[in-house]
Tab-separated table of C-alpha atoms in Angstrom:
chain	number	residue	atom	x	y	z
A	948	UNK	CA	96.255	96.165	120.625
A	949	UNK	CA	96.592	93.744	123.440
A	950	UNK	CA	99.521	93.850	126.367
A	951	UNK	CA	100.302	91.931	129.208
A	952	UNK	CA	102.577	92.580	132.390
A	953	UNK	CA	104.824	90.554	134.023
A	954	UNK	CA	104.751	93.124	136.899
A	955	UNK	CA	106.344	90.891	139.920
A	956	UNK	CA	105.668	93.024	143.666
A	957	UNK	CA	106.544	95.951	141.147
A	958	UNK	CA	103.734	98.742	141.797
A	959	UNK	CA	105.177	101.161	138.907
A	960	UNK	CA	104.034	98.006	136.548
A	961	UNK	CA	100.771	97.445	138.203
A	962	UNK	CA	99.661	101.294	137.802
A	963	UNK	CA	100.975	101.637	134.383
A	964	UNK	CA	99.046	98.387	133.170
A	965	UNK	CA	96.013	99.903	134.884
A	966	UNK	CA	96.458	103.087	133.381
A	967	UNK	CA	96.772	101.331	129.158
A	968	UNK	CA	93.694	100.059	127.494
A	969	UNK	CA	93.021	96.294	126.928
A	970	UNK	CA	96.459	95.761	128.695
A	971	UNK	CA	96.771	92.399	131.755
A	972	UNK	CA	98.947	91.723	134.539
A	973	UNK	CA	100.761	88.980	136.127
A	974	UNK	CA	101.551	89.741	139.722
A	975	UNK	CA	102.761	88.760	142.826
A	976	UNK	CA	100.780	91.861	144.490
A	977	UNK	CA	97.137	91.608	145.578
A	978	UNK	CA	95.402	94.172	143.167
A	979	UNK	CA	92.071	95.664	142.655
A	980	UNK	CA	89.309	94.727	139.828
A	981	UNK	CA	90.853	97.768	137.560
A	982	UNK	CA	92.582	95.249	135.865
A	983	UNK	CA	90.523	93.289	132.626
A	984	UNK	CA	92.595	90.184	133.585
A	985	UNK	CA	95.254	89.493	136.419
A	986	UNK	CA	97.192	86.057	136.639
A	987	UNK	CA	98.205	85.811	140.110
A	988	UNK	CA	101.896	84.302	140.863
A	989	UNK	CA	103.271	83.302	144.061
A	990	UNK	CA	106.769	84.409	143.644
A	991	UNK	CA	108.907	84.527	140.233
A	992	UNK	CA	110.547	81.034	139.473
A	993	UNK	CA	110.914	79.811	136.376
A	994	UNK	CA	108.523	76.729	138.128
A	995	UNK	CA	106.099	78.991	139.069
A	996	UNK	CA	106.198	81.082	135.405
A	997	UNK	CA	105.555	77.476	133.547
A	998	UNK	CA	102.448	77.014	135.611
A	999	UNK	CA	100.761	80.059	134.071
A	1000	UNK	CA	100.859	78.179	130.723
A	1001	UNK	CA	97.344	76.897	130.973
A	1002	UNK	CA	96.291	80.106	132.515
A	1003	UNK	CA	97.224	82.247	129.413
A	1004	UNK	CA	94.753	81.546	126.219
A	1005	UNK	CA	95.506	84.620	124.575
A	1006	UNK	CA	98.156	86.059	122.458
A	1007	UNK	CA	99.110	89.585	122.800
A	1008	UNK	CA	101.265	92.436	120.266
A	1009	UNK	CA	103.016	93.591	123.705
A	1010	UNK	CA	104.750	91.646	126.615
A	1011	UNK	CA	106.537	93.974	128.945
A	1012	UNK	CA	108.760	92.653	131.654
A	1013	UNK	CA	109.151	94.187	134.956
A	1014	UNK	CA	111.638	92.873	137.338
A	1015	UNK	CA	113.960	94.972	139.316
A	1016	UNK	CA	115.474	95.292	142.540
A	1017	UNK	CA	118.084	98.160	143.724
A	1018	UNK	CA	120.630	97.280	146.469
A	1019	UNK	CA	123.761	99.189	147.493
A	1020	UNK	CA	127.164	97.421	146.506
A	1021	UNK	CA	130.696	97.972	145.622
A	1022	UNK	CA	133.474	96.118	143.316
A	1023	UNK	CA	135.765	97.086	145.535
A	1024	UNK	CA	134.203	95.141	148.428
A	1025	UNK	CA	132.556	92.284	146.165
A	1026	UNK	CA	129.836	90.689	147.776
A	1027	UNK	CA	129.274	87.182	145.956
A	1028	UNK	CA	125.655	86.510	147.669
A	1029	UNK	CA	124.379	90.229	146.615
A	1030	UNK	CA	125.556	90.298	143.128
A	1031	UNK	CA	124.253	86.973	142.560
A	1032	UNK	CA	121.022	87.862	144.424
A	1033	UNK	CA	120.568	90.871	141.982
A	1034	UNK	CA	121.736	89.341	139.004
A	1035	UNK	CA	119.260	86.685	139.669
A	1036	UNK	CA	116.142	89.640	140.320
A	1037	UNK	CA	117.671	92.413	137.240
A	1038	UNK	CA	118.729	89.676	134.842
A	1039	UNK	CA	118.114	85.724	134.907
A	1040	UNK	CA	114.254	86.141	136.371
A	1041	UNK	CA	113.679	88.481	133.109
A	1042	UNK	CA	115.530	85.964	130.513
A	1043	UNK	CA	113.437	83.456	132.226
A	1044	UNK	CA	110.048	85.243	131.472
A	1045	UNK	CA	111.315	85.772	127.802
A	1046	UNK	CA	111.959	82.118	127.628
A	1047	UNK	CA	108.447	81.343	128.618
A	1048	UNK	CA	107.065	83.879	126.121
A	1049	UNK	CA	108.491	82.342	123.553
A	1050	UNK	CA	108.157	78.663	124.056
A	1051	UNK	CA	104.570	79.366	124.726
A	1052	UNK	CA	103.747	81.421	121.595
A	1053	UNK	CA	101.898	84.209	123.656
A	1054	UNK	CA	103.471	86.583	120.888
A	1055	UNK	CA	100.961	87.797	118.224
A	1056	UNK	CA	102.906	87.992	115.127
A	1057	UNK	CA	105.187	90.956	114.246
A	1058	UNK	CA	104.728	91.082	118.367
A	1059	UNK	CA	107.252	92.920	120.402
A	1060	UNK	CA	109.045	91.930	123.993
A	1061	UNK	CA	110.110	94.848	126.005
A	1062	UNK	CA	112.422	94.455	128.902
A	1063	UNK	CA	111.882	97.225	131.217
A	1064	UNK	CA	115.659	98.536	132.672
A	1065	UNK	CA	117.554	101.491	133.908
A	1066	UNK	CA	119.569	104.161	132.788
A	1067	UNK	CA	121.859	103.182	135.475
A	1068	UNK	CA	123.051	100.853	133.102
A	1069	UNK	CA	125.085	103.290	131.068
A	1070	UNK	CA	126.515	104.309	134.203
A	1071	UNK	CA	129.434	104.319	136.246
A	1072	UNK	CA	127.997	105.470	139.182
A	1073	UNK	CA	129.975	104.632	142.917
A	1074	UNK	CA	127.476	102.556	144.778
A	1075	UNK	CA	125.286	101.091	141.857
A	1076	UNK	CA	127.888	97.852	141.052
A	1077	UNK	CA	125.626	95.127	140.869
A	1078	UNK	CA	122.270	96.837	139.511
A	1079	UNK	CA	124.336	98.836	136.743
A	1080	UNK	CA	126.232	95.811	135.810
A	1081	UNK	CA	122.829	93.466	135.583
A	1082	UNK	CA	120.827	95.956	133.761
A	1083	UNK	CA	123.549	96.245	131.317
A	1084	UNK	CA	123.916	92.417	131.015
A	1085	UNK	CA	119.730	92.665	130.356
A	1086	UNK	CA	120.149	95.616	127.721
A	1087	UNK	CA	122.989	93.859	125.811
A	1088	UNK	CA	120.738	90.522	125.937
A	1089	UNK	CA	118.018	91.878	124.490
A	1090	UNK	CA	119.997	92.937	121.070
A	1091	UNK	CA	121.128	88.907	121.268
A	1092	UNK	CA	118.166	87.628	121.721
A	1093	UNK	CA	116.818	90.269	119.128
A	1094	UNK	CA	118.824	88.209	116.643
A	1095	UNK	CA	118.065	84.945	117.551
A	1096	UNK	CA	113.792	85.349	117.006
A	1097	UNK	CA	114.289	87.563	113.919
A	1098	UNK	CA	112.960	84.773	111.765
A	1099	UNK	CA	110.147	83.711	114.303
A	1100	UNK	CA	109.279	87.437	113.372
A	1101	UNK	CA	109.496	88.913	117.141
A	1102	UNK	CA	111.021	91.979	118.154
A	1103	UNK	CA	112.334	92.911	121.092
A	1104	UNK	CA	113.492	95.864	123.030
A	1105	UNK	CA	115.044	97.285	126.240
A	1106	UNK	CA	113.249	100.354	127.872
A	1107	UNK	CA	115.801	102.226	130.176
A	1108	UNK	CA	114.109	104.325	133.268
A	1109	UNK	CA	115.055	107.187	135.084
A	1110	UNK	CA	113.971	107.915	138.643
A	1111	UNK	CA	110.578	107.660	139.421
A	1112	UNK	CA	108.845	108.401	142.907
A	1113	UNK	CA	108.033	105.671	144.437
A	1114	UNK	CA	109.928	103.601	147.200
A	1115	UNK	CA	112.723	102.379	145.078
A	1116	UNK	CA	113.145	105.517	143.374
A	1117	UNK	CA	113.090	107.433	146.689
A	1118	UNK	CA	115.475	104.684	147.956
A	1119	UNK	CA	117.953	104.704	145.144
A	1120	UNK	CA	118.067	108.504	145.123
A	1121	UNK	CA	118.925	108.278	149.026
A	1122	UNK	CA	121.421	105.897	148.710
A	1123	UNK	CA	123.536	107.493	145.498
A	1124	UNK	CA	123.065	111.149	146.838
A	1125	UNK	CA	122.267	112.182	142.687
A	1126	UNK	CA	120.666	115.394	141.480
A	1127	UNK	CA	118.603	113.374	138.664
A	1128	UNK	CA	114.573	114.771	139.207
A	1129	UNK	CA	112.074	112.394	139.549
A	1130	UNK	CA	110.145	111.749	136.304
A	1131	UNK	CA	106.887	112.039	136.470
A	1132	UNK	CA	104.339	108.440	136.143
A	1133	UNK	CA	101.896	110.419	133.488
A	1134	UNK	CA	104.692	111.246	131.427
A	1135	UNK	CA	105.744	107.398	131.453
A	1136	UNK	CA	102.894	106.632	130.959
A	1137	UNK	CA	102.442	108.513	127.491
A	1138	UNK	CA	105.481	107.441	126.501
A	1139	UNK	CA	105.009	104.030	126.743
A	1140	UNK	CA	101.352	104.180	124.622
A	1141	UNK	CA	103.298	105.504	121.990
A	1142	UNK	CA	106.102	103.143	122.329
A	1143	UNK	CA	103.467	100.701	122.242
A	1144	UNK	CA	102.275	101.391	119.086
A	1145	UNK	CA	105.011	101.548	117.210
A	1146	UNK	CA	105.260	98.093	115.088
A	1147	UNK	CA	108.696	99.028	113.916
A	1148	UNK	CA	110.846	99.299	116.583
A	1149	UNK	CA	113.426	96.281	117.272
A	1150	UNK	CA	116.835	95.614	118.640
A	1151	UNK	CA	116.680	99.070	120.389
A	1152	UNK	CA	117.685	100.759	124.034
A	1153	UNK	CA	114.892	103.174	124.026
A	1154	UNK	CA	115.470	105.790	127.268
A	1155	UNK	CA	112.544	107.416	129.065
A	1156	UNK	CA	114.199	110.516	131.221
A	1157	UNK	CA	112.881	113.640	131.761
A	1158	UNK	CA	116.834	115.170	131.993
């Protein structure tokens, strides 16, 4: 079994692919030689993504997407430039990944695209506008998009995470004052090899919590 990354400045995505056998990275982060393969990227375009295609030889069962960024924000005070700004991080920066997956044929058959999200997207939480709303657009889009590469034979998946310690966990915690623990990065870890595994799973919003 064969993964790959797209990790961003993300350092839950970096130690996770470090941590999962015969599993690459693409980051934006300098990283260490733990890695068996690392494609470096400047900053996530869709520009930038296209350039890897020469870079990429190999076809993988896996493809996890990592791309996230918490900020602060309120319907009730709309800020155009922040929602767009995390729309465009939570949501369009993912869909563009997919779209290079796909139109490169980086997918072994019967492979499997997982869009890593938040449980904050089944939640109405005061504070979390923007990154609730965009995670939910991402969940919902990956049941679409589900449909539209049944007959190309991929599957694909949302994976919803709770709070994890590290600085945007600490940060979101700060900022939305919630009792949720912190889950721990070994049990995310083991869930995600068995996740990773499983051949059958498609069209799904799989949650990894420890509540």
């Amino acid at each position: 079994m064969k993964n790959l990354h797209f990790g961003g400045s993300s350092d839950i995505a970096l130690k996770i692919a470090k941590h999962i056998k015969n599993t690459d990275a693409v980051s934006s982060k300098k990283i260490d030689k733990g890695y068996i393969k690392v494609f470096k990227i400047k900053n996530y375009n869709f520009s930038n993504i296209c350039k890897l295609e020469k870079k990429i030889t190999e076809k993988y069962d896996n493809i996890l997407i990592f791309n996230g960024s918490y900020s602060s924000s309120f319907l009730s005070m709309f800020d155009r430039k922040k929602f767009i700004n995390d729309f465009n991080i939570n949501f369009l920066i993912p869909m563009e990944i997919s779209t290079f997956i796909i139109q490169t044929n980086i997918l072994k058959k019967n492979g499997a695209i997982y869009f890593i999200s938040s449980i904050a997207a089944g939640e109405d939480k005061i504070g979390n506008a923007s990154y609730s709303i965009s995670k939910n657009a991402l969940n919902f889009s990956s049941k679409i998009l589900s449909n539209e590469q049944k007959k190309r034979n991929i599957r694909v998946n949302s994976i919803t995470l709770g709070l994890i310690e590290n600085k945007m966990g600490i940060k979101v915690k700060k900022i939305t004052n919630t009792n949720k623990k912190f889950m721990s990065l070994n049990n995310v870890m083991k869930k995600f090899k068995i996740i990773l595994k499983n051949k059958n799973i498609n069209k799904k919003i799989i949650k990894f919590s420890d509540d």
